[in-house]
Coordinates of N, CA, C and O in Angstrom, one line a residue:
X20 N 93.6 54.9 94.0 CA 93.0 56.0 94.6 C 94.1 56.9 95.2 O 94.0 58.1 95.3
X21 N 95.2 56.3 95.7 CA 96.2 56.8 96.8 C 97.2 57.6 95.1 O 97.8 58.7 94.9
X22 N 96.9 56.8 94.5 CA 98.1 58.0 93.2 C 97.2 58.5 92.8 O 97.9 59.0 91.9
X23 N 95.8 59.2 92.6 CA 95.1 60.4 92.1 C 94.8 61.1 93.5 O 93.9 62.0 93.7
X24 N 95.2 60.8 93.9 CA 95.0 61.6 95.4 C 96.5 62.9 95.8 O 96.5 64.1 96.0
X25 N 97.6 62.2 95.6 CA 98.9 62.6 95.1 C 98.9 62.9 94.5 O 99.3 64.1 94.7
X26 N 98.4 62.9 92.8 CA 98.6 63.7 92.2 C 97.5 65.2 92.1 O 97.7 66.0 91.2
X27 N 96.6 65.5 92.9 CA 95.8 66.4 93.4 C 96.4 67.5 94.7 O 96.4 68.8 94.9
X28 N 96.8 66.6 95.2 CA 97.4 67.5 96.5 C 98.3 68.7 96.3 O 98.3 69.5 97.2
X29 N 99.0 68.8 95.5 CA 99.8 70.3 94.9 C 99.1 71.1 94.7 O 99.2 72.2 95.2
X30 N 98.0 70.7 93.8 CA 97.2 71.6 93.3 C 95.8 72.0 94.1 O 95.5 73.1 93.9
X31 N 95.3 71.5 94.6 CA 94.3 71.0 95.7 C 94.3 71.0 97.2 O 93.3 71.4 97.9
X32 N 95.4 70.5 97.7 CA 96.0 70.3 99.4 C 95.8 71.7 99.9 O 95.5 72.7 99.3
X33 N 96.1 71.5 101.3 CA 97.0 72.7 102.5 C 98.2 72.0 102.7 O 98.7 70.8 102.6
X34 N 98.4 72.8 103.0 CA 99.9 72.6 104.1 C 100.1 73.3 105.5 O 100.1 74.6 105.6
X35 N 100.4 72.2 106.6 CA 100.7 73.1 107.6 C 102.2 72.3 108.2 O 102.5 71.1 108.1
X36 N 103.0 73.5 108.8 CA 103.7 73.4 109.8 C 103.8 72.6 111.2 O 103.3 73.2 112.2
X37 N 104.2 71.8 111.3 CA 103.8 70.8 112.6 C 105.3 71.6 113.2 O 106.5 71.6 112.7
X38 N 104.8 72.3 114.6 CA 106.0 72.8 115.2 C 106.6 72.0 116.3 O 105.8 71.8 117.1
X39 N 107.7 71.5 116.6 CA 108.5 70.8 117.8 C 109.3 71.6 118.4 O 110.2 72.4 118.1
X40 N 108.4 71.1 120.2 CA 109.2 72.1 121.4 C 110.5 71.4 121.4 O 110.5 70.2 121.0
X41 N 111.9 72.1 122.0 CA 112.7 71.8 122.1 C 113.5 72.4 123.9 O 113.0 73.4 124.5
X42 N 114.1 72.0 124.2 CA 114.4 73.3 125.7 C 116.0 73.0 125.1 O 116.6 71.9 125.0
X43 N 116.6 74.6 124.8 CA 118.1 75.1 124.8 C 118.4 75.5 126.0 O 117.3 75.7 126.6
X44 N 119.7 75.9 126.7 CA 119.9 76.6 127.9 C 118.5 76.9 128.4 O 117.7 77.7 128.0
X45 N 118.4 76.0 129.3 CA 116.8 76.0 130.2 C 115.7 77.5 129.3 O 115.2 78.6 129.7
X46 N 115.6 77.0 128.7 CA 114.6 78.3 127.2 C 114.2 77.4 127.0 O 114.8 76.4 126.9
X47 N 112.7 77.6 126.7 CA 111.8 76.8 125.9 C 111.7 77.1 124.4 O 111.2 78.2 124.2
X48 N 112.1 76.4 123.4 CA 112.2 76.8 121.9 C 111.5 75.8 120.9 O 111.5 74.6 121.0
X49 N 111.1 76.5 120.0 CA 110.1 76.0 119.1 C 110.8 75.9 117.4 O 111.1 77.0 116.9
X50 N 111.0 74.6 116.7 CA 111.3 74.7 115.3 C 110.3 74.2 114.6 O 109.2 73.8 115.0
X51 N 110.9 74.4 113.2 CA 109.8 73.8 112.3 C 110.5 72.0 112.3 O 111.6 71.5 112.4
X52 N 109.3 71.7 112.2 CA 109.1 69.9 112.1 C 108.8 69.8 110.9 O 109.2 70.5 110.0
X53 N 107.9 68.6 110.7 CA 107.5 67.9 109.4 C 106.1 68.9 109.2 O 105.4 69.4 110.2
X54 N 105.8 69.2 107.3 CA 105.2 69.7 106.9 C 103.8 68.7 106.4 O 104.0 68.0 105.4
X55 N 102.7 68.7 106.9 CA 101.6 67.8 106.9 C 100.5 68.3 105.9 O 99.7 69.1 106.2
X56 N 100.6 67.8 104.9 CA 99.8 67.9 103.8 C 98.4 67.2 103.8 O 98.3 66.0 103.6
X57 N 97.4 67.8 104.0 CA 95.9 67.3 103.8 C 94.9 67.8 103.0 O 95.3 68.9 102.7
X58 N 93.5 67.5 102.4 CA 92.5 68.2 102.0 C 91.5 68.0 103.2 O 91.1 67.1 103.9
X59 N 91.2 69.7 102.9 CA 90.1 70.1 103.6 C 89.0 69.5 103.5 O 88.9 68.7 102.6
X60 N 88.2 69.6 104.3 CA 86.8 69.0 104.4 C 85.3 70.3 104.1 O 84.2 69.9 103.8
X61 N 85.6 71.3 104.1 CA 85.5 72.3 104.0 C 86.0 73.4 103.2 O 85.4 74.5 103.1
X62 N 86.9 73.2 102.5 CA 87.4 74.4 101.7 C 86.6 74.5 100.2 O 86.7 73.3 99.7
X63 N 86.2 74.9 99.8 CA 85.4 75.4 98.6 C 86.1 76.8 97.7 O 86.6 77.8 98.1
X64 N 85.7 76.3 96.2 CA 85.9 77.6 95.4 C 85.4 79.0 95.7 O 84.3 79.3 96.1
X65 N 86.7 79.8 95.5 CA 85.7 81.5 96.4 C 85.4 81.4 95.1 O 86.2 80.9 94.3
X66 N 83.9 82.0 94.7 CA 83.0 82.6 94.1 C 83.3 84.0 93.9 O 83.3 84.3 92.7
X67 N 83.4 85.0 94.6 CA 83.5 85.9 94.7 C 84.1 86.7 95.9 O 83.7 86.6 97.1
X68 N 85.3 87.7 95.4 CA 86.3 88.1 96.4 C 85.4 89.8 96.8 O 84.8 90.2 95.8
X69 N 85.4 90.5 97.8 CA 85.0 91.7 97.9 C 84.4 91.9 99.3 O 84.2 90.9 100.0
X70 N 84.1 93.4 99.7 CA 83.6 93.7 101.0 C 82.1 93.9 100.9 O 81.3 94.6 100.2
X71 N 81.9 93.2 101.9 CA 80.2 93.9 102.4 C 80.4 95.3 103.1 O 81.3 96.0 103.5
X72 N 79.0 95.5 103.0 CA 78.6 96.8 103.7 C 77.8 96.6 104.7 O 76.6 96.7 104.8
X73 N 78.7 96.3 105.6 CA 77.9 96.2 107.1 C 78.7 96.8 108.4 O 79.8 97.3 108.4
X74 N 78.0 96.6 109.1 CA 78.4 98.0 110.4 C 79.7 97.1 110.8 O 79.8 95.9 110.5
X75 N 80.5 97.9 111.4 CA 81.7 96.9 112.6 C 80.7 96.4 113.9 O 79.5 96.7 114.1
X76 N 81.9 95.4 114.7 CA 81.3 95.4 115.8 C 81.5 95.8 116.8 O 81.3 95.3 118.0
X77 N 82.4 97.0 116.3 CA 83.0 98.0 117.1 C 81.7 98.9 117.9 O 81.1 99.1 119.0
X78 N 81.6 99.3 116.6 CA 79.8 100.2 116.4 C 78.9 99.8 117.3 O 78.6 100.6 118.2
X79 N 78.4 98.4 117.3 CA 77.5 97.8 117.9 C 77.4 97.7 119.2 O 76.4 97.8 119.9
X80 N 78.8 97.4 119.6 CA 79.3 97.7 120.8 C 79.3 98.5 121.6 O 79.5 98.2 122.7
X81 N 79.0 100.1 121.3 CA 79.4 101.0 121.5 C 77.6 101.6 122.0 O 77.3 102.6 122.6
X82 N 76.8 100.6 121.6 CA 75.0 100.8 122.2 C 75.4 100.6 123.5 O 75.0 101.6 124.1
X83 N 76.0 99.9 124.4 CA 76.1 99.2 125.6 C 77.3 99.4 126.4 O 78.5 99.4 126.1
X84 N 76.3 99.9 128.4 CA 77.1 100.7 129.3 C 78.3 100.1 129.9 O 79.1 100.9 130.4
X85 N 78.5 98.7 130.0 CA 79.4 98.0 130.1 C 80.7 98.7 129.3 O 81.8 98.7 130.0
X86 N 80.9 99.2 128.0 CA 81.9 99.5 127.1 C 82.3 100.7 127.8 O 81.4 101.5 127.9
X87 N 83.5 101.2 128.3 CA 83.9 102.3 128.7 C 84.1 102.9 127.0 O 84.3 102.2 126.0
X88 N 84.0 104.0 127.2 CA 85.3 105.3 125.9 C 86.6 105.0 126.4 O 87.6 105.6 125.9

């Protein structure tokens, strides 16, 4: 299972960046670490790429006295 699993993950996986703090001259600094390869639990084929036609919720916002201009 562990070699069809590898052999999926290229084609299949994410990848994220695992970042490590480090402190230079009293600075707090950030590199890249190890790259952590997993499948989603969640990620699914898009079906279909495109925009709806629906209001912002900029718009919506804009009903209500709280919202200055």
């Amino acid at each position: 299972m562990r070699d069809i699993c590898l052999s999926l993950l290229n084609e299949r996986g994410l990848v994220i960046i695992e970042w490590v703090r480090y402190v230079e001259d009293s600075k707090v600094r950030w590199k890249e670490g190890k790259k952590r390869r997993f499948f989603s639990k969640a990620f699914e084929h898009v079906q279909h790429w495109g925009f709806k036609d629906v209001t912002h919720m900029a718009n919506h916002l804009q009903l209500y006295t709280f919202v200055s201009n």
